[in-house]
Amino acid sequence: MAVPKKRTSKSKTKIRRSIWKGKADKIALKAFSLAKSILTNRSKSFYYAVTREVADPPEYDSTDGK
C-alpha cells in the first residue's frame, strides 16, 4: 500500500476539498433545475410517459362523508 512521504498542508487540503464540494454543488444545481422543469412541464431534454391516472385524478363521492 502506498504511503505519503510528507504531510499535506492544510491549505492544499482545503483547496482540494473546495473543488470537490464545488463539483457536487454544480451537479446538485443541475439536478434541481431539471426537477423544477419536469414539475412545471417545461422540460425539453427529458421525456416521460404521463399516465391518465396521474393527469386526471379520480373524483371522490361526496356521500361518503370524508
mmCIF file with all atom_site columns, N, CA and C in Angstrom:
data_model
loop_
_atom_site.group_PDB
_atom_site.id
_atom_site.type_symbol
_atom_site.label_atom_id
_atom_site.label_alt_id
_atom_site.label_comp_id
_atom_site.label_asym_id
_atom_site.label_entity_id
_atom_site.label_seq_id
_atom_site.pdbx_PDB_ins_code
_atom_site.Cartn_x
_atom_site.Cartn_y
_atom_site.Cartn_z
_atom_site.occupancy
_atom_site.B_iso_or_equiv
_atom_site.pdbx_formal_charge
_atom_site.auth_seq_id
_atom_site.auth_comp_id
_atom_site.auth_asym_id
_atom_site.auth_atom_id
_atom_site.pdbx_PDB_model_num
ATOM 1   N N  . MET A 1 1  ? 0.832   -1.168 0.000   1.00 0.00 ? 1  MET A N  1
ATOM 2   C CA . MET A 1 1  ? 0.000   0.000  0.000   1.00 0.00 ? 1  MET A CA 1
ATOM 3   C C  . MET A 1 1  ? 0.889   1.247  0.000   1.00 0.00 ? 1  MET A C  1
ATOM 4   N N  . ALA A 1 2  ? 0.497   2.232  -0.786  1.00 0.00 ? 2  ALA A N  1
ATOM 5   C CA . ALA A 1 2  ? 1.287   3.453  -0.892  1.00 0.00 ? 2  ALA A CA 1
ATOM 6   C C  . ALA A 1 2  ? 1.076   4.341  0.332   1.00 0.00 ? 2  ALA A C  1
ATOM 7   N N  . VAL A 1 3  ? 2.149   4.920  0.810   1.00 0.00 ? 3  VAL A N  1
ATOM 8   C CA . VAL A 1 3  ? 2.101   5.797  1.977   1.00 0.00 ? 3  VAL A CA 1
ATOM 9   C C  . VAL A 1 3  ? 2.724   7.136  1.586   1.00 0.00 ? 3  VAL A C  1
ATOM 10  N N  . PRO A 1 4  ? 2.037   8.259  1.881   1.00 0.00 ? 4  PRO A N  1
ATOM 11  C CA . PRO A 1 4  ? 2.634   9.555  1.538   1.00 0.00 ? 4  PRO A CA 1
ATOM 12  C C  . PRO A 1 4  ? 3.907   9.823  2.345   1.00 0.00 ? 4  PRO A C  1
ATOM 13  N N  . LYS A 1 5  ? 4.891   10.462 1.712   1.00 0.00 ? 5  LYS A N  1
ATOM 14  C CA . LYS A 1 5  ? 6.166   10.714 2.384   1.00 0.00 ? 5  LYS A CA 1
ATOM 15  C C  . LYS A 1 5  ? 6.092   11.927 3.297   1.00 0.00 ? 5  LYS A C  1
ATOM 16  N N  . LYS A 1 6  ? 5.278   12.933 2.899   1.00 0.00 ? 6  LYS A N  1
ATOM 17  C CA . LYS A 1 6  ? 5.174   14.143 3.708   1.00 0.00 ? 6  LYS A CA 1
ATOM 18  C C  . LYS A 1 6  ? 3.712   14.478 3.937   1.00 0.00 ? 6  LYS A C  1
ATOM 19  N N  . ARG A 1 7  ? 3.474   15.215 4.985   1.00 0.00 ? 7  ARG A N  1
ATOM 20  C CA . ARG A 1 7  ? 2.122   15.624 5.328   1.00 0.00 ? 7  ARG A CA 1
ATOM 21  C C  . ARG A 1 7  ? 1.629   16.682 4.347   1.00 0.00 ? 7  ARG A C  1
ATOM 22  N N  . THR A 1 8  ? 0.362   16.559 3.935   1.00 0.00 ? 8  THR A N  1
ATOM 23  C CA . THR A 1 8  ? -0.241  17.541 3.041   1.00 0.00 ? 8  THR A CA 1
ATOM 24  C C  . THR A 1 8  ? -0.650  18.766 3.854   1.00 0.00 ? 8  THR A C  1
ATOM 25  N N  . SER A 1 9  ? -0.332  19.942 3.334   1.00 0.00 ? 9  SER A N  1
ATOM 26  C CA . SER A 1 9  ? -0.639  21.167 4.071   1.00 0.00 ? 9  SER A CA 1
ATOM 27  C C  . SER A 1 9  ? -2.144  21.390 4.150   1.00 0.00 ? 9  SER A C  1
ATOM 28  N N  . LYS A 1 10 ? -2.555  22.175 5.165   1.00 0.00 ? 10 LYS A N  1
ATOM 29  C CA . LYS A 1 10 ? -3.983  22.453 5.345   1.00 0.00 ? 10 LYS A CA 1
ATOM 30  C C  . LYS A 1 10 ? -4.540  23.242 4.170   1.00 0.00 ? 10 LYS A C  1
ATOM 31  N N  . SER A 1 11 ? -3.746  24.157 3.630   1.00 0.00 ? 11 SER A N  1
ATOM 32  C CA . SER A 1 11 ? -4.244  24.966 2.509   1.00 0.00 ? 11 SER A CA 1
ATOM 33  C C  . SER A 1 11 ? -4.504  24.097 1.286   1.00 0.00 ? 11 SER A C  1
ATOM 34  N N  . LYS A 1 12 ? -3.604  23.163 1.013   1.00 0.00 ? 12 LYS A N  1
ATOM 35  C CA . LYS A 1 12 ? -3.801  22.277 -0.138  1.00 0.00 ? 12 LYS A CA 1
ATOM 36  C C  . LYS A 1 12 ? -5.011  21.381 0.082   1.00 0.00 ? 12 LYS A C  1
ATOM 37  N N  . THR A 1 13 ? -5.203  20.920 1.321   1.00 0.00 ? 13 THR A N  1
ATOM 38  C CA . THR A 1 13 ? -6.354  20.090 1.653   1.00 0.00 ? 13 THR A CA 1
ATOM 39  C C  . THR A 1 13 ? -7.649  20.873 1.461   1.00 0.00 ? 13 THR A C  1
ATOM 40  N N  . LYS A 1 14 ? -7.656  22.147 1.922   1.00 0.00 ? 14 LYS A N  1
ATOM 41  C CA . LYS A 1 14 ? -8.851  22.984 1.762   1.00 0.00 ? 14 LYS A CA 1
ATOM 42  C C  . LYS A 1 14 ? -9.150  23.275 0.295   1.00 0.00 ? 14 LYS A C  1
ATOM 43  N N  . ILE A 1 15 ? -8.098  23.488 -0.491  1.00 0.00 ? 15 ILE A N  1
ATOM 44  C CA . ILE A 1 15 ? -8.285  23.734 -1.925  1.00 0.00 ? 15 ILE A CA 1
ATOM 45  C C  . ILE A 1 15 ? -8.919  22.520 -2.582  1.00 0.00 ? 15 ILE A C  1
ATOM 46  N N  . ARG A 1 16 ? -8.389  21.343 -2.300  1.00 0.00 ? 16 ARG A N  1
ATOM 47  C CA . ARG A 1 16 ? -8.937  20.115 -2.905  1.00 0.00 ? 16 ARG A CA 1
ATOM 48  C C  . ARG A 1 16 ? -10.372 19.866 -2.455  1.00 0.00 ? 16 ARG A C  1
ATOM 49  N N  . ARG A 1 17 ? -10.648 20.106 -1.178  1.00 0.00 ? 17 ARG A N  1
ATOM 50  C CA . ARG A 1 17 ? -11.992 19.904 -0.656  1.00 0.00 ? 17 ARG A CA 1
ATOM 51  C C  . ARG A 1 17 ? -12.977 20.890 -1.286  1.00 0.00 ? 17 ARG A C  1
ATOM 52  N N  . SER A 1 18 ? -12.555 22.137 -1.467  1.00 0.00 ? 18 SER A N  1
ATOM 53  C CA . SER A 1 18 ? -13.448 23.131 -2.067  1.00 0.00 ? 18 SER A CA 1
ATOM 54  C C  . SER A 1 18 ? -13.743 22.792 -3.522  1.00 0.00 ? 18 SER A C  1
ATOM 55  N N  . ILE A 1 19 ? -12.773 22.260 -4.238  1.00 0.00 ? 19 ILE A N  1
ATOM 56  C CA . ILE A 1 19 ? -13.008 21.830 -5.622  1.00 0.00 ? 19 ILE A CA 1
ATOM 57  C C  . ILE A 1 19 ? -14.003 20.678 -5.639  1.00 0.00 ? 19 ILE A C  1
ATOM 58  N N  . TRP A 1 20 ? -13.823 19.726 -4.734  1.00 0.00 ? 20 TRP A N  1
ATOM 59  C CA . TRP A 1 20 ? -14.703 18.561 -4.665  1.00 0.00 ? 20 TRP A CA 1
ATOM 60  C C  . TRP A 1 20 ? -16.127 18.984 -4.331  1.00 0.00 ? 20 TRP A C  1
ATOM 61  N N  . LYS A 1 21 ? -16.276 19.895 -3.358  1.00 0.00 ? 21 LYS A N  1
ATOM 62  C CA . LYS A 1 21 ? -17.609 20.373 -2.986  1.00 0.00 ? 21 LYS A CA 1
ATOM 63  C C  . LYS A 1 21 ? -18.216 21.237 -4.080  1.00 0.00 ? 21 LYS A C  1
ATOM 64  N N  . GLY A 1 22 ? -17.387 21.995 -4.781  1.00 0.00 ? 22 GLY A N  1
ATOM 65  C CA . GLY A 1 22 ? -17.881 22.825 -5.873  1.00 0.00 ? 22 GLY A CA 1
ATOM 66  C C  . GLY A 1 22 ? -18.477 21.989 -6.986  1.00 0.00 ? 22 GLY A C  1
ATOM 67  N N  . LYS A 1 23 ? -17.825 20.874 -7.308  1.00 0.00 ? 23 LYS A N  1
ATOM 68  C CA . LYS A 1 23 ? -18.364 19.972 -8.325  1.00 0.00 ? 23 LYS A CA 1
ATOM 69  C C  . LYS A 1 23 ? -19.701 19.390 -7.880  1.00 0.00 ? 23 LYS A C  1
ATOM 70  N N  . ALA A 1 24 ? -19.782 19.016 -6.602  1.00 0.00 ? 24 ALA A N  1
ATOM 71  C CA . ALA A 1 24 ? -21.025 18.451 -6.078  1.00 0.00 ? 24 ALA A CA 1
ATOM 72  C C  . ALA A 1 24 ? -22.145 19.493 -6.106  1.00 0.00 ? 24 ALA A C  1
ATOM 73  N N  . ASP A 1 25 ? -21.828 20.744 -5.768  1.00 0.00 ? 25 ASP A N  1
ATOM 74  C CA . ASP A 1 25 ? -22.829 21.813 -5.806  1.00 0.00 ? 25 ASP A CA 1
ATOM 75  C C  . ASP A 1 25 ? -23.348 22.037 -7.222  1.00 0.00 ? 25 ASP A C  1
ATOM 76  N N  . LYS A 1 26 ? -22.447 21.991 -8.191  1.00 0.00 ? 26 LYS A N  1
ATOM 77  C CA . LYS A 1 26 ? -22.832 22.202 -9.591  1.00 0.00 ? 26 LYS A CA 1
ATOM 78  C C  . LYS A 1 26 ? -23.770 21.092 -10.072 1.00 0.00 ? 26 LYS A C  1
ATOM 79  N N  . ILE A 1 27 ? -23.455 19.857 -9.721  1.00 0.00 ? 27 ILE A N  1
ATOM 80  C CA . ILE A 1 27 ? -24.293 18.723 -10.115 1.00 0.00 ? 27 ILE A CA 1
ATOM 81  C C  . ILE A 1 27 ? -25.655 18.797 -9.424  1.00 0.00 ? 27 ILE A C  1
ATOM 82  N N  . ALA A 1 28 ? -25.660 19.190 -8.142  1.00 0.00 ? 28 ALA A N  1
ATOM 83  C CA . ALA A 1 28 ? -26.924 19.304 -7.409  1.00 0.00 ? 28 ALA A CA 1
ATOM 84  C C  . ALA A 1 28 ? -27.797 20.405 -8.005  1.00 0.00 ? 28 ALA A C  1
ATOM 85  N N  . LEU A 1 29 ? -27.191 21.501 -8.422  1.00 0.00 ? 29 LEU A N  1
ATOM 86  C CA . LEU A 1 29 ? -27.937 22.598 -9.033  1.00 0.00 ? 29 LEU A CA 1
ATOM 87  C C  . LEU A 1 29 ? -28.569 22.161 -10.350 1.00 0.00 ? 29 LEU A C  1
ATOM 88  N N  . LYS A 1 30 ? -27.829 21.391 -11.147 1.00 0.00 ? 30 LYS A N  1
ATOM 89  C CA . LYS A 1 30 ? -28.381 20.878 -12.406 1.00 0.00 ? 30 LYS A CA 1
ATOM 90  C C  . LYS A 1 30 ? -29.545 19.927 -12.151 1.00 0.00 ? 30 LYS A C  1
ATOM 91  N N  . ALA A 1 31 ? -29.401 19.055 -11.154 1.00 0.00 ? 31 ALA A N  1
ATOM 92  C CA . ALA A 1 31 ? -30.469 18.109 -10.835 1.00 0.00 ? 31 ALA A CA 1
ATOM 93  C C  . ALA A 1 31 ? -31.713 18.840 -10.347 1.00 0.00 ? 31 ALA A C  1
ATOM 94  N N  . PHE A 1 32 ? -31.522 19.874 -9.519  1.00 0.00 ? 32 PHE A N  1
ATOM 95  C CA . PHE A 1 32 ? -32.653 20.650 -9.018  1.00 0.00 ? 32 PHE A CA 1
ATOM 96  C C  . PHE A 1 32 ? -33.347 21.398 -10.155 1.00 0.00 ? 32 PHE A C  1
ATOM 97  N N  . SER A 1 33 ? -32.554 21.927 -11.070 1.00 0.00 ? 33 SER A N  1
ATOM 98  C CA . SER A 1 33 ? -33.115 22.648 -12.213 1.00 0.00 ? 33 SER A CA 1
ATOM 99  C C  . SER A 1 33 ? -33.936 21.705 -13.098 1.00 0.00 ? 33 SER A C  1
ATOM 100 N N  . LEU A 1 34 ? -33.425 20.495 -13.327 1.00 0.00 ? 34 LEU A N  1
ATOM 101 C CA . LEU A 1 34 ? -34.161 19.514 -14.125 1.00 0.00 ? 34 LEU A CA 1
ATOM 102 C C  . LEU A 1 34 ? -35.451 19.117 -13.432 1.00 0.00 ? 34 LEU A C  1
ATOM 103 N N  . ALA A 1 35 ? -35.400 18.936 -12.117 1.00 0.00 ? 35 ALA A N  1
ATOM 104 C CA . ALA A 1 35 ? -36.606 18.572 -11.366 1.00 0.00 ? 35 ALA A CA 1
ATOM 105 C C  . ALA A 1 35 ? -37.662 19.671 -11.460 1.00 0.00 ? 35 ALA A C  1
ATOM 106 N N  . LYS A 1 36 ? -37.232 20.934 -11.352 1.00 0.00 ? 36 LYS A N  1
ATOM 107 C CA . LYS A 1 36 ? -38.179 22.046 -11.458 1.00 0.00 ? 36 LYS A CA 1
ATOM 108 C C  . LYS A 1 36 ? -38.801 22.091 -12.845 1.00 0.00 ? 36 LYS A C  1
ATOM 109 N N  . SER A 1 37 ? -38.000 21.861 -13.892 1.00 0.00 ? 37 SER A N  1
ATOM 110 C CA . SER A 1 37 ? -38.535 21.926 -15.249 1.00 0.00 ? 37 SER A CA 1
ATOM 111 C C  . SER A 1 37 ? -39.499 20.771 -15.514 1.00 0.00 ? 37 SER A C  1
ATOM 112 N N  . ILE A 1 38 ? -39.234 19.613 -14.910 1.00 0.00 ? 38 ILE A N  1
ATOM 113 C CA . ILE A 1 38 ? -40.141 18.472 -15.082 1.00 0.00 ? 38 ILE A CA 1
ATOM 114 C C  . ILE A 1 38 ? -41.463 18.754 -14.379 1.00 0.00 ? 38 ILE A C  1
ATOM 115 N N  . LEU A 1 39 ? -41.407 19.313 -13.181 1.00 0.00 ? 39 LEU A N  1
ATOM 116 C CA . LEU A 1 39 ? -42.628 19.589 -12.426 1.00 0.00 ? 39 LEU A CA 1
ATOM 117 C C  . LEU A 1 39 ? -43.485 20.667 -13.080 1.00 0.00 ? 39 LEU A C  1
ATOM 118 N N  . THR A 1 40 ? -42.866 21.583 -13.786 1.00 0.00 ? 40 THR A N  1
ATOM 119 C CA . THR A 1 40 ? -43.626 22.649 -14.446 1.00 0.00 ? 40 THR A CA 1
ATOM 120 C C  . THR A 1 40 ? -43.933 22.316 -15.902 1.00 0.00 ? 40 THR A C  1
ATOM 121 N N  . ASN A 1 41 ? -43.611 21.090 -16.317 1.00 0.00 ? 41 ASN A N  1
ATOM 122 C CA . ASN A 1 41 ? -43.844 20.611 -17.695 1.00 0.00 ? 41 ASN A CA 1
ATOM 123 C C  . ASN A 1 41 ? -43.145 21.475 -18.734 1.00 0.00 ? 41 ASN A C  1
ATOM 124 N N  . ARG A 1 42 ? -41.964 21.969 -18.412 1.00 0.00 ? 42 ARG A N  1
ATOM 125 C CA . ARG A 1 42 ? -41.194 22.776 -19.369 1.00 0.00 ? 42 ARG A CA 1
ATOM 126 C C  . ARG A 1 42 ? -39.914 22.085 -19.802 1.00 0.00 ? 42 ARG A C  1
ATOM 127 N N  . SER A 1 43 ? -39.770 20.837 -19.472 1.00 0.00 ? 43 SER A N  1
ATOM 128 C CA . SER A 1 43 ? -38.552 20.121 -19.796 1.00 0.00 ? 43 SER A CA 1
ATOM 129 C C  . SER A 1 43 ? -38.502 19.831 -21.286 1.00 0.00 ? 43 SER A C  1
ATOM 130 N N  . LYS A 1 44 ? -37.359 20.152 -21.899 1.00 0.00 ? 44 LYS A N  1
ATOM 131 C CA . LYS A 1 44 ? -37.174 19.884 -23.318 1.00 0.00 ? 44 LYS A CA 1
ATOM 132 C C  . LYS A 1 44 ? -36.200 18.734 -23.548 1.00 0.00 ? 44 LYS A C  1
ATOM 133 N N  . SER A 1 45 ? -35.493 18.343 -22.506 1.00 0.00 ? 45 SER A N  1
ATOM 134 C CA . SER A 1 45 ? -34.476 17.311 -22.669 1.00 0.00 ? 45 SER A CA 1
ATOM 135 C C  . SER A 1 45 ? -34.832 16.015 -21.955 1.00 0.00 ? 45 SER A C  1
ATOM 136 N N  . PHE A 1 46 ? -35.989 15.951 -21.340 1.00 0.00 ? 46 PHE A N  1
ATOM 137 C CA . PHE A 1 46 ? -36.357 14.779 -20.556 1.00 0.00 ? 46 PHE A CA 1
ATOM 138 C C  . PHE A 1 46 ? -37.759 14.368 -20.947 1.00 0.00 ? 46 PHE A C  1
ATOM 139 N N  . TYR A 1 47 ? -37.901 13.173 -21.493 1.00 0.00 ? 47 TYR A N  1
ATOM 140 C CA . TYR A 1 47 ? -39.200 12.691 -21.945 1.00 0.00 ? 47 TYR A CA 1
ATOM 141 C C  . TYR A 1 47 ? -39.683 11.593 -21.012 1.00 0.00 ? 47 TYR A C  1
ATOM 142 N N  . TYR A 1 48 ? -40.946 11.644 -20.679 1.00 0.00 ? 48 TYR A N  1
ATOM 143 C CA . TYR A 1 48 ? -41.520 10.647 -19.793 1.00 0.00 ? 48 TYR A CA 1
ATOM 144 C C  . TYR A 1 48 ? -42.982 10.454 -20.151 1.00 0.00 ? 48 TYR A C  1
ATOM 145 N N  . ALA A 1 49 ? -43.506 9.282  -19.815 1.00 0.00 ? 49 ALA A N  1
ATOM 146 C CA . ALA A 1 49 ? -44.896 8.955  -20.127 1.00 0.00 ? 49 ALA A CA 1
ATOM 147 C C  . ALA A 1 49 ? -45.791 9.428  -18.991 1.00 0.00 ? 49 ALA A C  1
ATOM 148 N N  . VAL A 1 50 ? -46.863 10.097 -19.352 1.00 0.00 ? 50 VAL A N  1
ATOM 149 C CA . VAL A 1 50 ? -47.821 10.556 -18.360 1.00 0.00 ? 50 VAL A CA 1
ATOM 150 C C  . VAL A 1 50 ? -49.012 9.620  -18.404 1.00 0.00 ? 50 VAL A C  1
ATOM 151 N N  . THR A 1 51 ? -49.305 8.965  -17.283 1.00 0.00 ? 51 THR A N  1
ATOM 152 C CA . THR A 1 51 ? -50.445 8.063  -17.249 1.00 0.00 ? 51 THR A CA 1
ATOM 153 C C  . THR A 1 51 ? -51.713 8.863  -17.017 1.00 0.00 ? 51 THR A C  1
ATOM 154 N N  . ARG A 1 52 ? -52.798 8.313  -17.410 1.00 0.00 ? 52 ARG A N  1
ATOM 155 C CA . ARG A 1 52 ? -54.075 9.004  -17.282 1.00 0.00 ? 52 ARG A CA 1
ATOM 156 C C  . ARG A 1 52 ? -54.446 9.221  -15.818 1.00 0.00 ? 52 ARG A C  1
ATOM 157 N N  . GLU A 1 53 ? -54.070 8.283  -14.951 1.00 0.00 ? 53 GLU A N  1
ATOM 158 C CA . GLU A 1 53 ? -54.393 8.402  -13.535 1.00 0.00 ? 53 GLU A CA 1
ATOM 159 C C  . GLU A 1 53 ? -53.697 9.611  -12.902 1.00 0.00 ? 53 GLU A C  1
ATOM 160 N N  . VAL A 1 54 ? -52.482 9.866  -13.335 1.00 0.00 ? 54 VAL A N  1
ATOM 161 C CA . VAL A 1 54 ? -51.746 10.998 -12.786 1.00 0.00 ? 54 VAL A CA 1
ATOM 162 C C  . VAL A 1 54 ? -52.302 12.301 -13.348 1.00 0.00 ? 54 VAL A C  1
ATOM 163 N N  . ALA A 1 55 ? -52.631 12.310 -14.627 1.00 0.00 ? 55 ALA A N  1
ATOM 164 C CA . ALA A 1 55 ? -53.114 13.525 -15.270 1.00 0.00 ? 55 ALA A CA 1
ATOM 165 C C  . ALA A 1 55 ? -54.518 13.886 -14.797 1.00 0.00 ? 55 ALA A C  1
ATOM 166 N N  . ASP A 1 56 ? -55.403 12.896 -14.629 1.00 0.00 ? 56 ASP A N  1
ATOM 167 C CA . ASP A 1 56 ? -56.779 13.130 -14.203 1.00 0.00 ? 56 ASP A CA 1
ATOM 168 C C  . ASP A 1 56 ? -57.042 12.367 -12.911 1.00 0.00 ? 56 ASP A C  1
ATOM 169 N N  . PRO A 1 57 ? -56.931 13.018 -11.760 1.00 0.00 ? 57 PRO A N  1
ATOM 170 C CA . PRO A 1 57 ? -57.158 12.301 -10.502 1.00 0.00 ? 57 PRO A CA 1
ATOM 171 C C  . PRO A 1 57 ? -58.627 11.884 -10.399 1.00 0.00 ? 57 PRO A C  1
ATOM 172 N N  . PRO A 1 58 ? -58.895 10.767 -9.738  1.00 0.00 ? 58 PRO A N  1
ATOM 173 C CA . PRO A 1 58 ? -60.279 10.301 -9.628  1.00 0.00 ? 58 PRO A CA 1
ATOM 174 C C  . PRO A 1 58 ? -61.130 11.247 -8.802  1.00 0.00 ? 58 PRO A C  1
ATOM 175 N N  . GLU A 1 59 ? -62.387 11.333 -9.165  1.00 0.00 ? 59 GLU A N  1
ATOM 176 C CA . GLU A 1 59 ? -63.302 12.197 -8.410  1.00 0.00 ? 59 GLU A CA 1
ATOM 177 C C  . GLU A 1 59 ? -63.861 11.386 -7.244  1.00 0.00 ? 59 GLU A C  1
ATOM 178 N N  . TYR A 1 60 ? -63.963 12.016 -6.099  1.00 0.00 ? 60 TYR A N  1
ATOM 179 C CA . TYR A 1 60 ? -64.424 11.339 -4.906  1.00 0.00 ? 60 TYR A CA 1
ATOM 180 C C  . TYR A 1 60 ? -65.916 11.566 -4.751  1.00 0.00 ? 60 TYR A C  1
ATOM 181 N N  . ASP A 1 61 ? -66.577 10.542 -4.232  1.00 0.00 ? 61 ASP A N  1
ATOM 182 C CA . ASP A 1 61 ? -68.026 10.624 -3.997  1.00 0.00 ? 61 ASP A CA 1
ATOM 183 C C  . ASP A 1 61 ? -68.256 11.387 -2.716  1.00 0.00 ? 61 ASP A C  1
ATOM 184 N N  . SER A 1 62 ? -69.087 12.427 -2.754  1.00 0.00 ? 62 SER A N  1
ATOM 185 C CA . SER A 1 62 ? -69.292 13.275 -1.581  1.00 0.00 ? 62 SER A CA 1
ATOM 186 C C  . SER A 1 62 ? -70.259 12.637 -0.582  1.00 0.00 ? 62 SER A C  1
ATOM 187 N N  . THR A 1 63 ? -70.867 11.502 -0.912  1.00 0.00 ? 63 THR A N  1
ATOM 188 C CA . THR A 1 63 ? -71.817 10.858 0.000   1.00 0.00 ? 63 THR A CA 1
ATOM 189 C C  . THR A 1 63 ? -71.106 10.040 1.084   1.00 0.00 ? 63 THR A C  1
ATOM 190 N N  . ASP A 1 64 ? -69.781 9.816  0.923   1.00 0.00 ? 64 ASP A N  1
ATOM 191 C CA . ASP A 1 64 ? -69.035 9.037  1.903   1.00 0.00 ? 64 ASP A CA 1
ATOM 192 C C  . ASP A 1 64 ? -68.839 9.799  3.211   1.00 0.00 ? 64 ASP A C  1
ATOM 193 N N  . GLY A 1 65 ? -68.891 11.089 3.185   1.00 0.00 ? 65 GLY A N  1
ATOM 194 C CA . GLY A 1 65 ? -68.694 11.866 4.394   1.00 0.00 ? 65 GLY A CA 1
ATOM 195 C C  . GLY A 1 65 ? -67.237 12.123 4.698   1.00 0.00 ? 65 GLY A C  1
ATOM 196 N N  . LYS A 1 66 ? -66.358 11.816 3.782   1.00 0.00 ? 66 LYS A N  1
ATOM 197 C CA . LYS A 1 66 ? -64.921 12.019 4.007   1.00 0.00 ? 66 LYS A CA 1
ATOM 198 C C  . LYS A 1 66 ? -64.450 13.261 3.308   1.00 0.00 ? 66 LYS A C  1
#
